[in-house]
Amino acid sequence: MSVPEQQRTGGAGRLYGVGLGPGDPALMTVRAVQIIGEADVVAYHSARHGRSIARSIAAQYIRADHIEEALVYPVTTETTDHPGGYRGALDEFYAEAAARLAVHLDAGRTVAVLAEGDPLFYGSYQHMHKRLADRYETEVIPGVTSVSAAAARLGTPLVEAEEVLTILPGTLPEEELTARLAATDSAVVMKLGRTFPAVRRAFEASGRLPEARYVERATMAGERTGDLADTDADTVPYFAVAVLPSRIDAPRPEPVPGRGEVVVVGTGPAGPLWLTPETRGALAAADDVVGYTTYLDRVPVRPGQRRHGSDNKVESERAEFALDLARRGHRVAVVSGGDPGVFAMATAVLEVASQDTYADVAVRVLPGVTAANAAAARAGAPLGHDYATISLSDRLKPWEVVAGRLRAAATADLVMALYNPGSRSRTWQVGKARDLLLEHRSPDTPVVLGRDVGGPAESVRTVRLGDLDPAEVDMRTILIVGSSQTRWVHRGGDRQIVWTPRRYPED
């Protein structure tokens, strides 16, 4: 980062953030060595014991005539009586440290702030940078990070092709770590030490512990590597990382009868934005992915994973196929649009799994965002009070049953989310439902038409019940019919919201 000449104090010195790499002095860059050699002042952070890892890495390049500035932290992990707490104590320290360096810079001296790894990657230097770089000409010298060093020491790729690498601090809440580990392809968790027990539990809860590796003090004296599951928590220092390497070409365990399972997952109404971290993790861990081809296409293709697509009307056969794979020891993900338990594959799988043949096959159901919830959120909050969810399809139940449920919900003054309203072979149900509801609801009742919510052809609009045109409704549309209390409000321009009050009138 460079500040224009006219914005800098005349004759001011230059600030450098110097990345030293992960620990081995041989991994310092030529530029880092050059800058240290040219600097008037060498600054480095340390704990109160006075020993600085950064200084020890660069020690052979520090001259006797260098001015040294040891920036000693007032606290590290211990408590403090500072009125601003731990964060307040550190903020005050950073301000004082920056002021000390500014004195040298104002005197025209060149200041090199040493930083382990890369200066702007979880580095202490960044706090000096934020306070000084807008006032002095500044250059950051990148360094090899501990992430790269750990991967090199493990001798395994971190990410390949389209895989995603996630860098996580071990100080995150355990549940947050679990969610992020479950959702990503590869990961590195930094800042272990006292956080290690929680980090290990997060790996285990996310199902990633068998893949996880451990690297301690990469490229430094005392370096240690191994499996995370075998690491003794009492021996883990701060300078250690947990690594989930690339899954591509990683050996998958051989199927073992009795160890397989079926996980029924909801992909939400559209693409990846609607997947939960738990669902992402289950899809990534599966040996086989089974589903209706349209929903299967929403799932990223992964090397070594087998995909089994089929037609939309063979739910029972699809469920039986998945359960047979699991019985042979495969980990199987059955994909379903929306939420798998709402007019979808969870019921089909559980129905077949209830047979004695599959009594020993483990089955889990993971929720997804429903079409009703997605359309309601786009429109506002029409489901803000009691509501009923009804399928208009008469393929699996007689129309008389559908009509009876519509009347019951209308009589109870419930908002209704109407699934499966029409298709190429079913064109009359929407009109029948509209006419039936008009016997109980005002023609002015708002009806939300949500089509392809989250997809490229998304359309969400609201019409009067009396104006509902069946020709504008197809199988990709969900209808939300308001109650007598549902409000349809215009909020300036073409903006409209639909919402149902939480309070129902006593009369």
Short mmCIF file of C-alpha atoms in Angstrom, two decimals:
data_model
loop_
_atom_site.label_atom_id
_atom_site.label_comp_id
_atom_site.label_asym_id
_atom_site.label_seq_id
_atom_site.Cartn_x
_atom_site.Cartn_y
_atom_site.Cartn_z
CA MET A 1 0.00 0.00 0.00
CA SER A 2 1.46 3.36 -0.96
CA VAL A 3 0.35 6.83 0.14
CA PRO A 4 0.59 9.70 -2.41
CA GLU A 5 3.61 11.97 -1.80
CA GLN A 6 1.54 15.06 -0.98
CA GLN A 7 -0.33 13.17 1.77
CA ARG A 8 2.86 12.16 3.61
CA THR A 9 4.89 14.14 6.09
CA GLY A 10 7.95 15.59 4.36
CA GLY A 11 11.02 13.50 5.04
CA ALA A 12 9.06 10.78 6.81
CA GLY A 13 10.43 7.27 6.92
CA ARG A 14 8.96 4.26 5.18
CA LEU A 15 7.04 1.47 6.92
CA TYR A 16 7.49 -2.17 5.95
CA GLY A 17 5.48 -5.17 7.09
CA VAL A 18 7.89 -8.03 6.58
CA GLY A 19 6.60 -11.59 6.28
CA LEU A 20 9.16 -14.08 7.60
CA GLY A 21 7.50 -17.33 6.61
CA PRO A 22 6.47 -20.19 8.89
CA GLY A 23 9.64 -20.48 10.97
CA ASP A 24 12.59 -21.83 9.02
CA PRO A 25 14.84 -18.82 8.19
CA ALA A 26 15.62 -20.50 4.85
CA LEU A 27 11.97 -19.86 3.85
CA MET A 28 12.30 -16.08 4.16
CA THR A 29 12.03 -14.34 0.81
CA VAL A 30 14.95 -12.47 -0.76
CA ARG A 31 12.90 -9.28 -0.48
CA ALA A 32 12.34 -9.80 3.24
CA VAL A 33 16.09 -10.18 3.85
CA GLN A 34 16.78 -7.11 1.72
CA ILE A 35 14.31 -4.91 3.61
CA ILE A 36 15.59 -5.97 7.03
CA GLY A 37 19.12 -5.14 5.86
CA GLU A 38 18.07 -1.66 4.72
CA ALA A 39 15.92 -0.81 7.76
CA ASP A 40 16.95 1.58 10.51
CA VAL A 41 14.45 0.14 13.00
CA VAL A 42 13.42 -3.49 13.44
CA ALA A 43 10.21 -3.98 15.42
CA TYR A 44 8.65 -7.25 16.55
CA HIS A 45 5.89 -8.45 18.87
CA SER A 46 6.38 -10.72 21.85
CA ALA A 47 4.62 -11.95 24.95
CA ARG A 48 5.64 -10.63 28.38
CA HIS A 49 8.35 -13.27 28.73
CA GLY A 50 10.24 -11.19 26.12
CA ARG A 51 10.99 -14.00 23.67
CA SER A 52 9.90 -13.19 20.11
CA ILE A 53 9.48 -15.94 17.52
CA ALA A 54 9.60 -13.34 14.77
CA ARG A 55 12.95 -12.03 16.00
CA SER A 56 14.37 -15.53 16.34
CA ILE A 57 13.53 -16.29 12.70
CA ALA A 58 15.25 -13.13 11.44
CA ALA A 59 18.04 -13.09 14.06
CA GLN A 60 20.92 -13.67 11.63
CA TYR A 61 19.94 -10.57 9.65
CA ILE A 62 19.62 -8.19 12.62
CA ARG A 63 22.71 -6.01 13.00
CA ALA A 64 24.19 -4.55 16.15
CA ASP A 65 23.43 -1.03 14.91
CA HIS A 66 19.75 -1.76 14.30
CA ILE A 67 17.36 0.06 16.59
CA GLU A 68 15.14 -2.65 18.04
CA GLU A 69 11.57 -2.02 19.19
CA ALA A 70 10.11 -4.90 21.18
CA LEU A 71 6.33 -4.54 21.17
CA VAL A 72 5.40 -6.54 24.26
CA TYR A 73 1.78 -7.60 24.65
CA PRO A 74 0.28 -6.66 28.03
CA VAL A 75 -1.91 -9.80 27.91
CA THR A 76 -2.15 -12.92 25.75
CA THR A 77 -4.79 -15.34 27.03
CA GLU A 78 -4.95 -14.27 30.67
CA THR A 79 -7.57 -12.03 32.22
CA THR A 80 -7.06 -8.30 32.72
CA ASP A 81 -8.44 -5.56 34.94
CA HIS A 82 -8.43 -3.08 32.06
CA PRO A 83 -11.75 -1.16 32.06
CA GLY A 84 -12.28 -2.18 28.42
CA GLY A 85 -11.59 -5.83 29.13
CA TYR A 86 -9.25 -7.99 27.05
CA ARG A 87 -10.12 -6.23 23.79
CA GLY A 88 -9.74 -2.82 25.38
CA ALA A 89 -6.29 -3.71 26.71
CA LEU A 90 -5.15 -4.86 23.26
CA ASP A 91 -6.57 -1.82 21.47
CA GLU A 92 -4.71 0.45 23.88
CA PHE A 93 -1.51 -1.54 23.34
CA TYR A 94 -1.80 -1.36 19.55
CA ALA A 95 -2.34 2.40 19.71
CA GLU A 96 0.72 2.85 21.94
CA ALA A 97 2.84 0.56 19.75
CA ALA A 98 1.83 2.46 16.62
CA ALA A 99 2.70 5.73 18.32
CA ARG A 100 6.19 4.40 19.16
CA LEU A 101 6.77 3.45 15.54
CA ALA A 102 5.40 6.80 14.34
CA VAL A 103 8.13 8.58 16.30
CA HIS A 104 10.77 6.77 14.23
CA LEU A 105 8.90 7.32 10.98
CA ASP A 106 8.54 11.03 11.68
CA ALA A 107 12.27 11.18 12.30
CA GLY A 108 12.83 9.82 8.78
CA ARG A 109 13.82 6.31 9.83
CA THR A 110 12.80 3.21 7.87
CA VAL A 111 10.88 0.79 10.08
CA ALA A 112 10.58 -2.94 9.38
CA VAL A 113 7.91 -4.71 11.45
CA LEU A 114 8.64 -8.44 11.51
CA ALA A 115 5.75 -10.89 11.24
CA GLU A 116 5.69 -14.67 11.31
CA GLY A 117 4.06 -16.15 8.23
CA ASP A 118 2.40 -13.45 6.14
CA PRO A 119 1.93 -9.97 7.67
CA LEU A 120 -1.75 -9.71 6.71
CA PHE A 121 -2.73 -13.29 7.51
CA TYR A 122 -3.80 -13.39 11.18
CA GLY A 123 -0.64 -11.37 11.85
CA SER A 124 0.10 -8.84 14.58
CA TYR A 125 1.54 -6.47 11.98
CA GLN A 126 -1.91 -5.75 10.56
CA HIS A 127 -2.79 -3.70 13.65
CA MET A 128 0.18 -1.41 12.95
CA HIS A 129 -0.77 -1.28 9.28
CA LYS A 130 -4.32 -0.12 9.99
CA ARG A 131 -3.02 2.68 12.23
CA LEU A 132 -0.07 3.88 10.15
CA ALA A 133 -0.44 3.02 6.45
CA ASP A 134 -2.66 6.01 5.74
CA ARG A 135 0.03 8.38 7.09
CA TYR A 136 3.29 6.89 5.82
CA GLU A 137 4.52 5.27 2.65
CA THR A 138 4.10 1.57 3.28
CA GLU A 139 4.99 -1.73 1.66
CA VAL A 140 3.96 -5.21 2.73
CA ILE A 141 6.36 -8.07 2.00
CA PRO A 142 4.31 -11.30 1.74
CA GLY A 143 5.54 -14.45 3.41
CA VAL A 144 4.91 -18.20 3.25
CA THR A 145 1.96 -18.95 5.53
CA SER A 146 1.69 -21.75 8.05
CA VAL A 147 -1.10 -23.14 5.88
CA SER A 148 1.27 -23.69 2.96
CA ALA A 149 3.97 -24.98 5.27
CA ALA A 150 1.60 -27.51 6.86
CA ALA A 151 0.47 -28.82 3.48
CA ALA A 152 4.08 -29.17 2.38
CA ARG A 153 5.00 -31.08 5.52
CA LEU A 154 2.02 -33.40 5.10
CA GLY A 155 2.93 -33.91 1.46
CA THR A 156 -0.69 -33.83 0.33
CA PRO A 157 -2.68 -31.36 -1.80
CA LEU A 158 -4.85 -28.93 0.13
CA VAL A 159 -7.27 -28.23 -2.73
CA GLU A 160 -7.57 -29.35 -6.30
CA ALA A 161 -9.79 -28.48 -9.27
CA GLU A 162 -12.98 -26.77 -7.99
CA GLU A 163 -12.52 -27.64 -4.31
CA VAL A 164 -12.97 -24.88 -1.74
CA LEU A 165 -10.45 -24.22 1.04
CA THR A 166 -11.77 -22.72 4.27
CA ILE A 167 -9.45 -21.11 6.84
CA LEU A 168 -10.91 -21.10 10.34
CA PRO A 169 -9.67 -19.77 13.69
CA GLY A 170 -10.02 -22.34 16.45
CA THR A 171 -11.42 -19.59 18.65
CA LEU A 172 -14.77 -19.74 16.83
CA PRO A 173 -17.70 -21.19 18.80
CA GLU A 174 -17.75 -24.97 18.58
CA GLU A 175 -21.08 -25.13 16.74
CA GLU A 176 -19.88 -22.61 14.16
CA LEU A 177 -16.73 -24.66 13.58
CA THR A 178 -18.83 -27.80 13.19
CA ALA A 179 -21.10 -26.19 10.60
CA ARG A 180 -18.23 -24.80 8.55
CA LEU A 181 -16.23 -28.03 8.64
CA ALA A 182 -19.28 -29.99 7.52
CA ALA A 183 -19.90 -27.65 4.59
CA THR A 184 -16.44 -27.24 3.09
CA ASP A 185 -14.22 -29.43 0.93
CA SER A 186 -10.89 -28.71 2.60
CA ALA A 187 -10.02 -26.70 5.68
CA VAL A 188 -7.25 -25.49 7.95
CA VAL A 189 -8.04 -24.61 11.56
CA MET A 190 -5.55 -22.17 13.10
CA LYS A 191 -4.88 -21.09 16.68
CA LEU A 192 -5.11 -24.40 18.48
CA GLY A 193 -3.52 -24.74 21.91
CA ARG A 194 -6.24 -24.29 24.52
CA THR A 195 -8.93 -24.45 21.81
CA PHE A 196 -7.94 -27.96 20.73
CA PRO A 197 -10.57 -29.97 22.69
CA ALA A 198 -13.41 -27.95 21.17
CA VAL A 199 -11.83 -28.10 17.71
CA ARG A 200 -11.52 -31.87 17.93
CA ARG A 201 -15.15 -32.20 18.99
CA ALA A 202 -16.16 -30.03 16.02
CA PHE A 203 -14.28 -32.31 13.63
CA GLU A 204 -15.97 -35.33 15.17
CA ALA A 205 -19.47 -33.79 15.14
CA SER A 206 -19.06 -32.80 11.49
CA GLY A 207 -18.04 -36.32 10.53
CA ARG A 208 -14.61 -35.15 9.32
CA LEU A 209 -12.35 -36.47 12.09
CA PRO A 210 -11.13 -39.55 10.16
CA GLU A 211 -9.78 -37.27 7.40
CA ALA A 212 -8.18 -34.68 9.68
CA ARG A 213 -4.40 -34.28 10.05
CA TYR A 214 -2.36 -32.42 12.65
CA VAL A 215 0.76 -30.28 12.10
CA GLU A 216 2.72 -28.64 14.90
CA ARG A 217 5.45 -26.00 14.41
CA ALA A 218 5.76 -26.64 10.67
CA THR A 219 9.38 -26.09 9.44
CA MET A 220 10.47 -25.19 13.00
CA ALA A 221 12.38 -27.08 15.67
CA GLY A 222 10.02 -29.52 17.38
CA GLU A 223 7.91 -30.07 14.26
CA ARG A 224 5.34 -32.86 14.61
CA THR A 225 2.69 -34.30 12.28
CA GLY A 226 0.06 -36.99 12.66
CA ASP A 227 -3.62 -37.82 12.64
CA LEU A 228 -5.76 -35.36 14.54
CA ALA A 229 -7.74 -38.16 16.17
CA ASP A 230 -4.54 -39.52 17.79
CA THR A 231 -3.25 -36.18 19.10
CA ASP A 232 -3.07 -35.67 22.87
CA ALA A 233 -4.82 -32.39 23.74
CA ASP A 234 -2.40 -31.72 26.60
CA THR A 235 0.53 -31.53 24.17
CA VAL A 236 -0.93 -29.10 21.60
CA PRO A 237 0.70 -25.61 21.42
CA TYR A 238 -0.73 -22.45 19.89
CA PHE A 239 1.53 -22.87 16.84
CA ALA A 240 -0.29 -25.89 15.49
CA VAL A 241 -2.95 -26.38 12.83
CA ALA A 242 -5.57 -28.96 11.97
CA VAL A 243 -5.83 -29.80 8.28
CA LEU A 244 -8.54 -31.34 6.10
CA PRO A 245 -6.65 -32.12 2.86
CA SER A 246 -8.12 -32.46 -0.60
CA ARG A 247 -10.67 -35.23 -1.02
CA ILE A 248 -9.77 -35.77 -4.66
CA ASP A 249 -7.88 -39.04 -5.04
CA ALA A 250 -8.16 -39.60 -1.28
CA PRO A 251 -8.93 -43.28 -0.68
CA ARG A 252 -12.56 -43.87 0.18
CA PRO A 253 -13.24 -46.62 2.69
CA GLU A 254 -14.40 -49.87 1.16
CA PRO A 255 -18.10 -50.58 1.68
CA VAL A 256 -18.64 -52.78 4.71
CA PRO A 257 -22.07 -54.39 5.24
CA GLY A 258 -23.64 -52.93 8.37
CA ARG A 259 -21.79 -49.60 8.14
CA GLY A 260 -23.79 -48.01 5.36
CA GLU A 261 -26.56 -45.47 5.79
CA VAL A 262 -29.10 -43.47 3.85
CA VAL A 263 -29.30 -39.73 4.42
CA VAL A 264 -32.31 -38.02 2.86
CA VAL A 265 -31.40 -34.40 2.20
CA GLY A 266 -33.39 -31.36 1.17
CA THR A 267 -31.73 -29.15 -1.44
CA GLY A 268 -34.15 -26.27 -0.94
CA PRO A 269 -36.16 -24.71 -3.76
CA ALA A 270 -33.22 -23.98 -6.08
CA GLY A 271 -29.41 -23.95 -6.13
CA PRO A 272 -26.46 -23.96 -3.69
CA LEU A 273 -27.49 -20.81 -1.80
CA TRP A 274 -30.35 -22.77 -0.24
CA LEU A 275 -28.29 -25.70 1.08
CA THR A 276 -27.62 -25.95 4.81
CA PRO A 277 -24.08 -26.70 6.03
CA GLU A 278 -25.28 -30.07 7.34
CA THR A 279 -26.70 -30.96 3.94
CA ARG A 280 -23.51 -29.88 2.17
CA GLY A 281 -21.50 -32.12 4.48
CA ALA A 282 -23.76 -35.13 3.92
CA LEU A 283 -23.63 -34.69 0.15
CA ALA A 284 -19.84 -34.39 0.19
CA ALA A 285 -19.40 -37.49 2.37
CA ALA A 286 -21.69 -39.74 0.32
CA ASP A 287 -20.33 -42.58 -1.80
CA ASP A 288 -23.51 -42.55 -3.89
CA VAL A 289 -26.04 -39.80 -4.61
CA VAL A 290 -29.52 -40.89 -5.66
CA GLY A 291 -32.39 -38.72 -6.86
CA TYR A 292 -34.72 -37.31 -9.46
CA THR A 293 -32.43 -36.04 -12.21
CA THR A 294 -33.60 -32.41 -11.92
CA TYR A 295 -32.67 -32.29 -8.23
CA LEU A 296 -29.51 -34.34 -8.75
CA ASP A 297 -28.25 -31.66 -11.15
CA ARG A 298 -28.21 -29.19 -8.23
CA VAL A 299 -25.57 -31.27 -6.45
CA PRO A 300 -21.90 -30.58 -7.30
CA VAL A 301 -20.13 -33.41 -9.11
CA ARG A 302 -17.37 -34.89 -6.93
CA PRO A 303 -14.58 -37.20 -8.08
CA GLY A 304 -15.10 -40.81 -7.03
CA GLN A 305 -18.77 -40.26 -6.17
CA ARG A 306 -21.39 -42.27 -8.04
CA ARG A 307 -24.60 -40.56 -9.19
CA HIS A 308 -27.86 -42.37 -9.89
CA GLY A 309 -30.57 -40.27 -11.57
CA SER A 310 -34.10 -41.40 -12.28
CA ASP A 311 -37.56 -40.20 -13.29
CA ASN A 312 -39.76 -38.22 -10.92
CA LYS A 313 -42.46 -40.88 -10.58
CA VAL A 314 -40.43 -43.81 -9.25
CA GLU A 315 -40.04 -42.76 -5.61
CA SER A 316 -40.46 -46.25 -4.14
CA GLU A 317 -38.03 -47.82 -6.59
CA ARG A 318 -35.51 -45.05 -5.91
CA ALA A 319 -35.85 -45.55 -2.16
CA GLU A 320 -35.39 -49.31 -2.48
CA PHE A 321 -32.31 -48.81 -4.66
CA ALA A 322 -30.74 -46.45 -2.10
CA LEU A 323 -31.48 -48.78 0.79
CA ASP A 324 -29.98 -51.75 -1.07
CA LEU A 325 -26.77 -49.76 -1.59
CA ALA A 326 -26.66 -48.84 2.09
CA ARG A 327 -27.25 -52.45 3.12
CA ARG A 328 -24.09 -53.33 1.18
CA GLY A 329 -22.14 -50.73 3.16
CA HIS A 330 -22.43 -47.62 0.99
CA ARG A 331 -23.02 -44.12 2.36
CA VAL A 332 -25.97 -42.91 0.29
CA ALA A 333 -27.49 -39.45 -0.03
CA VAL A 334 -31.01 -39.32 -1.44
CA VAL A 335 -31.67 -35.80 -2.72
CA SER A 336 -35.04 -34.13 -2.64
CA GLY A 337 -36.16 -30.63 -3.57
CA GLY A 338 -37.27 -28.28 -0.81
CA ASP A 339 -37.62 -30.14 2.47
CA PRO A 340 -37.54 -33.94 2.07
CA GLY A 341 -40.35 -34.37 4.58
CA VAL A 342 -42.83 -32.10 2.77
CA PHE A 343 -44.49 -34.01 -0.11
CA ALA A 344 -41.08 -35.44 -0.96
CA MET A 345 -38.62 -38.33 -0.64
CA ALA A 346 -38.32 -38.77 3.13
CA THR A 347 -41.70 -40.50 3.35
CA ALA A 348 -40.92 -42.76 0.39
CA VAL A 349 -37.60 -43.83 1.91
CA LEU A 350 -39.01 -44.39 5.39
CA GLU A 351 -41.94 -46.36 4.01
CA VAL A 352 -39.60 -48.81 2.28
CA ALA A 353 -37.14 -48.75 5.21
CA SER A 354 -39.96 -49.96 7.49
CA GLN A 355 -39.84 -53.35 5.79
CA ASP A 356 -38.07 -56.10 7.70
CA THR A 357 -35.51 -56.40 4.91
CA TYR A 358 -34.06 -53.00 5.76
CA ALA A 359 -34.58 -53.00 9.52
CA ASP A 360 -30.83 -52.72 10.18
CA VAL A 361 -30.12 -49.93 7.68
CA ALA A 362 -29.57 -46.53 9.31
CA VAL A 363 -31.70 -43.72 7.86
CA ARG A 364 -31.42 -40.02 8.64
CA VAL A 365 -33.49 -37.10 7.34
CA LEU A 366 -31.91 -33.64 7.01
CA PRO A 367 -34.25 -30.66 6.61
CA GLY A 368 -34.26 -28.16 3.79
CA VAL A 369 -35.90 -24.83 2.99
CA THR A 370 -39.44 -25.52 1.80
CA ALA A 371 -41.01 -23.96 -1.29
CA ALA A 372 -43.65 -22.40 0.98
CA ASN A 373 -41.04 -20.76 3.21
CA ALA A 374 -39.04 -19.53 0.23
CA ALA A 375 -42.03 -17.99 -1.55
CA ALA A 376 -43.36 -16.52 1.69
CA ALA A 377 -40.03 -14.85 2.43
CA ARG A 378 -39.91 -13.31 -1.04
CA ALA A 379 -43.45 -11.93 -0.60
CA GLY A 380 -43.06 -10.77 3.00
CA ALA A 381 -44.55 -12.87 5.81
CA PRO A 382 -47.88 -14.37 4.71
CA LEU A 383 -47.23 -17.42 6.92
CA GLY A 384 -46.91 -15.26 10.03
CA HIS A 385 -49.89 -16.93 11.73
CA ASP A 386 -51.40 -20.45 11.66
CA TYR A 387 -51.40 -22.05 8.21
CA ALA A 388 -52.13 -25.32 6.43
CA THR A 389 -50.02 -27.03 3.78
CA ILE A 390 -52.10 -28.90 1.18
CA SER A 391 -51.18 -30.62 -2.08
CA LEU A 392 -53.68 -30.13 -4.90
CA SER A 393 -52.45 -33.24 -6.67
CA ASP A 394 -55.00 -36.04 -6.90
CA ARG A 395 -52.43 -38.56 -8.11
CA LEU A 396 -52.04 -40.15 -4.66
CA LYS A 397 -55.38 -39.20 -3.07
CA PRO A 398 -58.90 -38.55 -4.42
CA TRP A 399 -59.94 -35.02 -5.29
CA GLU A 400 -62.79 -35.33 -2.78
CA VAL A 401 -60.20 -35.55 -0.01
CA VAL A 402 -58.39 -32.49 -1.37
CA ALA A 403 -61.64 -30.53 -1.57
CA GLY A 404 -62.62 -31.54 1.97
CA ARG A 405 -59.31 -30.32 3.36
CA LEU A 406 -59.56 -27.04 1.48
CA ARG A 407 -63.02 -26.46 2.97
CA ALA A 408 -61.80 -27.34 6.46
CA ALA A 409 -58.82 -24.98 6.23
CA ALA A 410 -60.97 -22.22 4.73
CA THR A 411 -63.60 -22.63 7.45
CA ALA A 412 -60.86 -22.42 10.10
CA ASP A 413 -59.61 -19.20 8.44
CA LEU A 414 -56.11 -20.60 7.96
CA VAL A 415 -53.60 -19.28 5.47
CA MET A 416 -52.96 -22.04 2.93
CA ALA A 417 -49.78 -23.05 1.11
CA LEU A 418 -50.94 -25.02 -1.93
CA TYR A 419 -48.38 -27.39 -3.44
CA ASN A 420 -48.53 -29.23 -6.80
CA PRO A 421 -51.25 -26.95 -8.17
CA GLY A 422 -51.09 -28.08 -11.78
CA SER A 423 -49.18 -29.81 -14.53
CA ARG A 424 -49.54 -30.64 -18.21
CA SER A 425 -51.91 -33.48 -17.32
CA ARG A 426 -53.71 -31.67 -14.47
CA THR A 427 -55.16 -28.32 -15.51
CA TRP A 428 -58.47 -28.00 -13.70
CA GLN A 429 -57.57 -28.26 -9.99
CA VAL A 430 -56.55 -24.62 -9.55
CA GLY A 431 -59.85 -23.37 -10.89
CA LYS A 432 -61.80 -25.81 -8.70
CA ALA A 433 -59.78 -24.78 -5.64
CA ARG A 434 -60.28 -21.07 -6.36
CA ASP A 435 -64.05 -21.47 -6.73
CA LEU A 436 -64.27 -23.50 -3.55
CA LEU A 437 -62.24 -20.96 -1.56
CA LEU A 438 -64.36 -18.07 -2.85
CA GLU A 439 -67.28 -19.64 -0.97
CA HIS A 440 -65.42 -18.79 2.26
CA ARG A 441 -63.02 -15.96 1.38
CA SER A 442 -63.38 -12.46 -0.02
CA PRO A 443 -62.44 -12.03 -3.69
CA ASP A 444 -59.93 -9.43 -2.43
CA THR A 445 -57.97 -12.06 -0.46
CA PRO A 446 -54.29 -11.85 -1.50
CA VAL A 447 -52.81 -14.90 -3.24
CA VAL A 448 -49.03 -15.14 -3.66
CA LEU A 449 -47.86 -16.95 -6.79
CA GLY A 450 -44.25 -18.05 -6.33
CA ARG A 451 -42.64 -19.66 -9.37
CA ASP A 452 -39.10 -21.06 -9.55
CA VAL A 453 -38.15 -19.21 -6.35
CA GLY A 454 -34.36 -18.95 -6.17
CA GLY A 455 -34.00 -20.07 -9.77
CA PRO A 456 -33.22 -18.16 -12.97
CA ALA A 457 -36.92 -17.83 -13.90
CA GLU A 458 -38.06 -16.65 -10.46
CA SER A 459 -41.35 -14.82 -10.39
CA VAL A 460 -43.18 -13.81 -7.21
CA ARG A 461 -46.31 -11.72 -7.48
CA THR A 462 -49.59 -11.24 -5.67
CA VAL A 463 -53.10 -11.24 -7.14
CA ARG A 464 -56.67 -11.10 -5.78
CA LEU A 465 -58.25 -14.49 -5.19
CA GLY A 466 -61.07 -13.42 -7.49
CA ASP A 467 -58.53 -12.71 -10.27
CA LEU A 468 -56.52 -15.94 -9.93
CA ASP A 469 -56.06 -17.33 -13.47
CA PRO A 470 -55.37 -21.09 -13.61
CA ALA A 471 -53.57 -20.61 -16.92
CA GLU A 472 -50.80 -18.74 -15.08
CA VAL A 473 -50.09 -21.64 -12.71
CA ASP A 474 -47.93 -24.70 -13.40
CA MET A 475 -46.15 -27.45 -11.46
CA ARG A 476 -43.25 -25.11 -10.59
CA THR A 477 -45.60 -22.66 -8.90
CA ILE A 478 -46.68 -22.62 -5.26
CA LEU A 479 -49.74 -20.67 -4.13
CA ILE A 480 -50.10 -18.99 -0.74
CA VAL A 481 -53.70 -18.01 -0.07
CA GLY A 482 -54.19 -15.46 2.69
CA SER A 483 -56.66 -15.63 5.56
CA SER A 484 -59.25 -12.98 6.43
CA GLN A 485 -56.49 -11.21 8.41
CA THR A 486 -53.73 -11.26 5.77
CA ARG A 487 -52.64 -7.80 4.67
CA TRP A 488 -51.47 -6.75 1.21
CA VAL A 489 -49.63 -3.44 1.45
CA HIS A 490 -48.07 -1.17 -1.18
CA ARG A 491 -44.89 0.48 0.11
CA GLY A 492 -44.09 3.07 -2.54
CA GLY A 493 -43.50 2.55 -6.24
CA ASP A 494 -44.16 -1.03 -7.26
CA ARG A 495 -43.05 -2.50 -3.94
CA GLN A 496 -45.61 -4.73 -2.27
CA ILE A 497 -45.54 -6.90 0.83
CA VAL A 498 -47.96 -9.51 2.09
CA TRP A 499 -48.11 -10.35 5.77
CA THR A 500 -50.41 -12.05 8.24
CA PRO A 501 -50.57 -10.53 11.76
CA ARG A 502 -49.48 -12.74 14.64
CA ARG A 503 -52.43 -11.57 16.72
CA TYR A 504 -55.91 -12.85 15.84
CA PRO A 505 -58.94 -10.74 16.87
CA GLU A 506 -60.87 -12.16 19.82
CA ASP A 507 -64.18 -11.70 17.97
#
